């Protein structure tokens, strides 16, 4: 093969998978060895981490993913997918639209919260007391924005996903499955800003941190979980058969407000 | 609540989930009961079917999903996600772009193949011999298009995912987990067009059919599986740090062909 | 250059533009000759047709594009872009979501209507009377679907864009700018199904047909026009500063309907 | 109408357009008055600014938009749209994918450059000499990133779009059409970092600034212009009929690099 063609092959080189005629390897594992032996969650871990997870690690990841699946048609990611499904596009296109809105504000809180915990842990690693490191870090974040990612919820007084997720991590720490540093950071933030409780993003960020995922993958994993709810809602709307569904029922005309002079 | 507001609530009514302050139910299951007890695959089944799967059903679904995870950067869904990740957009936006191209040609073969099997089974249910029903149906499909979905592969002489998936279904049929009608249809097609072998779409369509999913969800489920590979590739590209990645390395200029006169 | 690298360059060869160091040519026109001399509409025509339009042709194209710009936040393409803009993604991502839903049902009527007109003209070209060709063709389409693309409107008793667009084409026909065959087909359909009037899609399909665009570009051009409204609405929502805008105001909870037994 | 329904209508209120049965107004202009009288570029201005542009303002806007139309299949926005068009999705979905990647790195330089100019002008408005304000501001930006938006080009030694765009603005300043403050800022940056020349983003940012558009709309307008090239390329690929187009021709297998130990 000439040098130039080697350049072209290098341009698309990857260590994620190896595809050759008759061969499909995912992170070095022949796909035929995975089929029947590995769950989808195992495959997620394998593809992102390069090796298969332990059962206990996979269980924690499952919990974080299941917690993210749905939050009903008030969530733009769900509403948009449902409306999209009525416009004559494919189910995959409707899902894409839902995924596309999981941005910094709607889908990024888990990532941001993991950054928050990481910053607290960094400060604590320099010798500060955890409560003090938390107080300082939370102060910095609040000076930048009134929203502290991972805490409080505009809808739930107490997010019903918080307790079971935190309990699972506590058990995993007790069993030596994970170290507990991110759990400590999360609880320290909750104590610092009491009585505002942790929400799903604060709890899943603990799990992703304990499992060793970098912050951007907290968002990536949230996308995988929420895609399940997006699909279920888009499919329900497809079966309903409505066409060109607007955000509100026909007959309610938005008020026109002329531009200010 | 007035009648008009009831109309607005009805416009967004759903049986997928129930979200009220402090309450999140997925298909009637409080989320806190699922966390720690249900895998992501269980949640996929629950959200699409309304109830939790048996362990054996979940295993078959897992196999179909894991088989779909990746096919390397030659696949447009993967290449596009990688290129997108270098353009300064969020990881969710890069995933959305990959999902968005899983259309009739790139991601629809499983759905189409399940329609093919369903048509064969319909004909056989009217009293035709299975081989005859298959011969007639395959003939109809081939008259419409030279591509028979689910069979043959432009890259693999024999798709390495075929055998393990078919073997899993055979075992499930032997154990009475599924009925085997879609397996029979798939094998009948393979016999009819021998020596062209079944590919991943033909094999996963068997699984989705045996499990009772309607054809459009074969595509929806393929999207969920492939999203894992899309995320892994987009993330690898993000970590690589390249900016504005074109399809081929710099220095290879596409030939300009002036318009025909 | 080796043969293999030539293959790579050919893979991406195009007659749309020529880009070399210091050179940008659009359909053979150096970009510097276009700047200051050509409007955006001229550039649209050039890129799709390979040459610059006459002034009268550009005026007709402008009218069709301007007619498509907006239909308010009841339209899913607009509502989705507005909701997307509140989720912490880029303005381009919000526009993409609006464009993505302009599918067969929400954005494809112009394309379908141009196919309808083309079918009528084909039948008339075989010697049938135009009214008869229209009657037969409309009958065929109605047998397939209760929706006849380009006619009737679920909101406007008479679409306010119909008359000015038809008048412009009539003037262009009178001046010999276009031939009038598609205008005749459109009016014949309107007569056939009276009193249901032509809508924007029926009128713009006449323009695109008279100008020589193939049906799929009727959708492509609709996308370009509607993108303007999508941008304006997404921008207004961005300036409003709302976060995670759902389809209906907080406090109106969608009814939960449990699955059927 | 009850209070609650008023809330619902308010939730979707807009000053962009007014849509009622038989009525379509864009920024207070009945659409029938625009058709035949206004170009697409006029409509862009109207929708974003609330009033119609003068002819000279529209000409400047046209030049900036035309300059943005295309940069060939090496640009990810173009390559992605072409690949998408081969996957069995709609033309609108392929366009959406191209638009979706016009993020901070691939499509955001115009916006960022307008922010740069605005910052320079702010410093100069406080009494600093323009050259000094430029030196200080450029220094600040370069301390944050090695990329200065709007200047230099990885492909063109001198961007062929720079001169004609700058010349148009110079003429508009001479004729009193625009004030010239952003032109002065742009030229001051170019002098400060000589011999690196201004590129398309630096030149269009001057135009958008002179015309009074806020920085985020520099990206929004770039999207509108580039959508034209995206459509033309996606359409060329569609007509070519290729299926599932990967980034490089078949037969060039990407190198697999196993994960580091």
mmCIF file of N, CA, C and O in Angstrom, chain A residues 84 87-90 92-94 96-97, chain B residues 96-97 100-103, chain C residues 96-104 219 223, chain D residues 80-81 84-85 88-100 230 234:
data_model
loop_
_atom_site.group_PDB
_atom_site.id
_atom_site.type_symbol
_atom_site.label_atom_id
_atom_site.label_comp_id
_atom_site.label_asym_id
_atom_site.label_seq_id
_atom_site.Cartn_x
_atom_site.Cartn_y
_atom_site.Cartn_z
ATOM 1 N N UNK A 84 -42.137 15.415 16.643
ATOM 2 C CA UNK A 84 -41.396 15.030 15.435
ATOM 3 C C UNK A 84 -42.002 13.794 14.790
ATOM 4 O O UNK A 84 -42.053 13.676 13.558
ATOM 5 N N UNK A 87 -44.644 14.149 11.995
ATOM 6 C CA UNK A 87 -44.330 15.007 10.834
ATOM 7 C C UNK A 87 -43.913 14.240 9.589
ATOM 8 O O UNK A 87 -43.446 14.840 8.628
ATOM 9 N N UNK A 88 -44.020 12.907 9.628
ATOM 10 C CA UNK A 88 -43.642 12.160 8.436
ATOM 11 C C UNK A 88 -42.149 11.939 8.285
ATOM 12 O O UNK A 88 -41.650 11.904 7.165
ATOM 13 N N UNK A 89 -41.444 11.794 9.392
ATOM 14 C CA UNK A 89 -40.026 11.445 9.352
ATOM 15 C C UNK A 89 -39.851 10.094 10.038
ATOM 16 O O UNK A 89 -40.771 9.596 10.684
ATOM 17 N N UNK A 90 -38.673 9.484 9.894
ATOM 18 C CA UNK A 90 -38.432 8.176 10.476
ATOM 19 C C UNK A 90 -38.354 8.223 11.989
ATOM 20 O O UNK A 90 -38.121 9.271 12.592
ATOM 21 N N UNK A 92 -36.035 7.003 13.722
ATOM 22 C CA UNK A 92 -34.670 7.414 14.072
ATOM 23 C C UNK A 92 -34.524 8.928 14.024
ATOM 24 O O UNK A 92 -33.821 9.514 14.856
ATOM 25 N N UNK A 93 -35.177 9.602 13.082
ATOM 26 C CA UNK A 93 -35.080 11.061 13.020
ATOM 27 C C UNK A 93 -35.754 11.708 14.222
ATOM 28 O O UNK A 93 -35.276 12.715 14.748
ATOM 29 N N UNK A 94 -36.874 11.131 14.657
ATOM 30 C CA UNK A 94 -37.556 11.666 15.835
ATOM 31 C C UNK A 94 -36.688 11.495 17.081
ATOM 32 O O UNK A 94 -36.599 12.394 17.930
ATOM 33 N N UNK A 96 -33.423 11.319 17.092
ATOM 34 C CA UNK A 96 -32.297 12.257 16.941
ATOM 35 C C UNK A 96 -32.675 13.642 17.447
ATOM 36 O O UNK A 96 -31.884 14.314 18.114
ATOM 37 N N UNK A 97 -33.885 14.084 17.139
ATOM 38 C CA UNK A 97 -34.300 15.403 17.597
ATOM 39 C C UNK A 97 -34.376 15.483 19.119
ATOM 40 O O UNK A 97 -34.023 16.508 19.709
ATOM 41 N N UNK B 96 -26.715 12.650 18.023
ATOM 42 C CA UNK B 96 -27.946 12.888 17.255
ATOM 43 C C UNK B 96 -27.675 12.773 15.759
ATOM 44 O O UNK B 96 -28.476 12.201 15.013
ATOM 45 N N UNK B 97 -26.555 13.293 15.314
ATOM 46 C CA UNK B 97 -26.243 13.220 13.886
ATOM 47 C C UNK B 97 -26.054 11.780 13.421
ATOM 48 O O UNK B 97 -26.455 11.420 12.319
ATOM 49 N N UNK B 100 -29.454 10.163 13.317
ATOM 50 C CA UNK B 100 -30.315 10.733 12.273
ATOM 51 C C UNK B 100 -30.134 10.066 10.910
ATOM 52 O O UNK B 100 -31.028 10.122 10.073
ATOM 53 N N UNK B 101 -28.966 9.441 10.686
ATOM 54 C CA UNK B 101 -28.751 8.810 9.369
ATOM 55 C C UNK B 101 -29.138 7.337 9.327
ATOM 56 O O UNK B 101 -28.938 6.669 8.319
ATOM 57 N N UNK B 102 -29.698 6.823 10.403
ATOM 58 C CA UNK B 102 -30.072 5.412 10.394
ATOM 59 C C UNK B 102 -31.426 5.242 9.698
ATOM 60 O O UNK B 102 -32.393 4.732 10.279
ATOM 61 N N UNK B 103 -31.468 5.666 8.438
ATOM 62 C CA UNK B 103 -32.697 5.699 7.653
ATOM 63 C C UNK B 103 -32.991 4.388 6.948
ATOM 64 O O UNK B 103 -32.435 3.337 7.281
ATOM 65 N N UNK C 96 -31.350 23.117 13.216
ATOM 66 C CA UNK C 96 -31.302 21.758 12.671
ATOM 67 C C UNK C 96 -32.528 20.963 13.105
ATOM 68 O O UNK C 96 -33.109 20.210 12.312
ATOM 69 N N UNK C 97 -32.930 21.118 14.352
ATOM 70 C CA UNK C 97 -34.096 20.377 14.831
ATOM 71 C C UNK C 97 -35.367 20.796 14.099
ATOM 72 O O UNK C 97 -36.216 19.952 13.797
ATOM 73 N N UNK C 98 -35.489 22.087 13.823
ATOM 74 C CA UNK C 98 -36.659 22.540 13.065
ATOM 75 C C UNK C 98 -36.647 21.985 11.648
ATOM 76 O O UNK C 98 -37.666 21.509 11.137
ATOM 77 N N UNK C 99 -35.487 22.028 11.015
ATOM 78 C CA UNK C 99 -35.364 21.516 9.640
ATOM 79 C C UNK C 99 -35.637 20.015 9.597
ATOM 80 O O UNK C 99 -36.239 19.499 8.656
ATOM 81 N N UNK C 100 -35.192 19.322 10.634
ATOM 82 C CA UNK C 100 -35.276 17.869 10.645
ATOM 83 C C UNK C 100 -36.715 17.339 10.609
ATOM 84 O O UNK C 100 -36.948 16.209 10.200
ATOM 85 N N UNK C 101 -37.676 18.146 11.062
ATOM 86 C CA UNK C 101 -39.068 17.660 11.080
ATOM 87 C C UNK C 101 -39.852 18.027 9.828
ATOM 88 O O UNK C 101 -41.049 17.730 9.743
ATOM 89 N N UNK C 102 -39.194 18.620 8.847
ATOM 90 C CA UNK C 102 -39.932 18.979 7.635
ATOM 91 C C UNK C 102 -40.029 17.761 6.703
ATOM 92 O O UNK C 102 -39.571 17.794 5.559
ATOM 93 N N UNK C 103 -40.650 16.707 7.240
ATOM 94 C CA UNK C 103 -40.723 15.426 6.552
ATOM 95 C C UNK C 103 -41.920 15.320 5.612
ATOM 96 O O UNK C 103 -42.521 16.331 5.222
ATOM 97 N N UNK C 104 -42.264 14.093 5.278
ATOM 98 C CA UNK C 104 -43.312 13.869 4.271
ATOM 99 C C UNK C 104 -44.625 14.543 4.636
ATOM 100 O O UNK C 104 -45.351 15.013 3.763
ATOM 101 N N UNK C 219 -39.100 20.360 -1.886
ATOM 102 C CA UNK C 219 -38.916 20.276 -0.441
ATOM 103 C C UNK C 219 -37.633 20.977 -0.014
ATOM 104 O O UNK C 219 -37.615 21.700 0.987
ATOM 105 N N UNK C 223 -37.353 24.059 2.678
ATOM 106 C CA UNK C 223 -36.477 24.056 3.853
ATOM 107 C C UNK C 223 -35.682 25.364 3.935
ATOM 108 O O UNK C 223 -35.570 25.974 5.006
ATOM 109 N N UNK D 80 -20.822 15.641 5.569
ATOM 110 C CA UNK D 80 -21.842 14.949 6.359
ATOM 111 C C UNK D 80 -23.188 14.958 5.650
ATOM 112 O O UNK D 80 -23.899 13.953 5.617
ATOM 113 N N UNK D 81 -23.537 16.087 5.053
ATOM 114 C CA UNK D 81 -24.809 16.144 4.327
ATOM 115 C C UNK D 81 -24.791 15.179 3.146
ATOM 116 O O UNK D 81 -25.792 14.513 2.863
ATOM 117 N N UNK D 84 -25.060 11.635 4.475
ATOM 118 C CA UNK D 84 -26.414 11.436 4.997
ATOM 119 C C UNK D 84 -27.402 11.161 3.875
ATOM 120 O O UNK D 84 -28.323 10.345 4.025
ATOM 121 N N UNK D 85 -27.191 11.833 2.750
ATOM 122 C CA UNK D 85 -28.137 11.699 1.634
ATOM 123 C C UNK D 85 -28.130 10.304 1.031
ATOM 124 O O UNK D 85 -29.036 9.954 0.273
ATOM 125 N N UNK D 88 -30.864 6.836 2.993
ATOM 126 C CA UNK D 88 -32.295 6.574 2.992
ATOM 127 C C UNK D 88 -33.087 7.466 3.928
ATOM 128 O O UNK D 88 -34.087 7.030 4.505
ATOM 129 N N UNK D 89 -32.624 8.708 4.093
ATOM 130 C CA UNK D 89 -33.395 9.680 4.875
ATOM 131 C C UNK D 89 -33.784 10.817 3.932
ATOM 132 O O UNK D 89 -33.291 10.907 2.816
ATOM 133 N N UNK D 90 -34.690 11.697 4.383
ATOM 134 C CA UNK D 90 -35.161 12.787 3.545
ATOM 135 C C UNK D 90 -34.085 13.836 3.304
ATOM 136 O O UNK D 90 -33.113 13.944 4.057
ATOM 137 N N UNK D 91 -34.290 14.628 2.260
ATOM 138 C CA UNK D 91 -33.351 15.709 1.950
ATOM 139 C C UNK D 91 -33.295 16.687 3.127
ATOM 140 O O UNK D 91 -32.230 17.208 3.471
ATOM 141 N N UNK D 92 -34.436 16.932 3.767
ATOM 142 C CA UNK D 92 -34.441 17.817 4.926
ATOM 143 C C UNK D 92 -33.610 17.247 6.068
ATOM 144 O O UNK D 92 -32.909 17.985 6.770
ATOM 145 N N UNK D 93 -33.632 15.921 6.252
ATOM 146 C CA UNK D 93 -32.830 15.321 7.323
ATOM 147 C C UNK D 93 -31.343 15.452 7.016
ATOM 148 O O UNK D 93 -30.533 15.683 7.920
ATOM 149 N N UNK D 94 -30.973 15.316 5.741
ATOM 150 C CA UNK D 94 -29.567 15.467 5.370
ATOM 151 C C UNK D 94 -29.103 16.906 5.598
ATOM 152 O O UNK D 94 -27.986 17.148 6.079
ATOM 153 N N UNK D 95 -29.967 17.864 5.263
ATOM 154 C CA UNK D 95 -29.621 19.278 5.501
ATOM 155 C C UNK D 95 -29.469 19.516 7.002
ATOM 156 O O UNK D 95 -28.534 20.186 7.446
ATOM 157 N N UNK D 96 -30.381 18.972 7.782
ATOM 158 C CA UNK D 96 -30.325 19.158 9.239
ATOM 159 C C UNK D 96 -28.997 18.686 9.798
ATOM 160 O O UNK D 96 -28.400 19.333 10.664
ATOM 161 N N UNK D 97 -28.507 17.562 9.307
ATOM 162 C CA UNK D 97 -27.231 17.048 9.807
ATOM 163 C C UNK D 97 -26.082 18.004 9.476
ATOM 164 O O UNK D 97 -25.174 18.184 10.282
ATOM 165 N N UNK D 98 -26.111 18.592 8.281
ATOM 166 C CA UNK D 98 -25.069 19.562 7.926
ATOM 167 C C UNK D 98 -25.139 20.795 8.821
ATOM 168 O O UNK D 98 -24.125 21.293 9.323
ATOM 169 N N UNK D 99 -26.349 21.289 9.038
ATOM 170 C CA UNK D 99 -26.536 22.479 9.877
ATOM 171 C C UNK D 99 -26.117 22.189 11.319
ATOM 172 O O UNK D 99 -25.537 23.038 12.003
ATOM 173 N N UNK D 100 -26.383 20.971 11.757
ATOM 174 C CA UNK D 100 -26.143 20.631 13.159
ATOM 175 C C UNK D 100 -24.662 20.697 13.548
ATOM 176 O O UNK D 100 -24.344 20.848 14.721
ATOM 177 N N UNK D 230 -25.134 23.176 1.327
ATOM 178 C CA UNK D 230 -25.465 21.864 1.878
ATOM 179 C C UNK D 230 -26.547 21.205 1.024
ATOM 180 O O UNK D 230 -26.453 20.024 0.673
ATOM 181 N N UNK D 234 -26.011 17.809 -1.125
ATOM 182 C CA UNK D 234 -26.846 16.642 -0.784
ATOM 183 C C UNK D 234 -27.645 16.197 -2.004
ATOM 184 O O UNK D 234 -27.816 15.003 -2.261
#
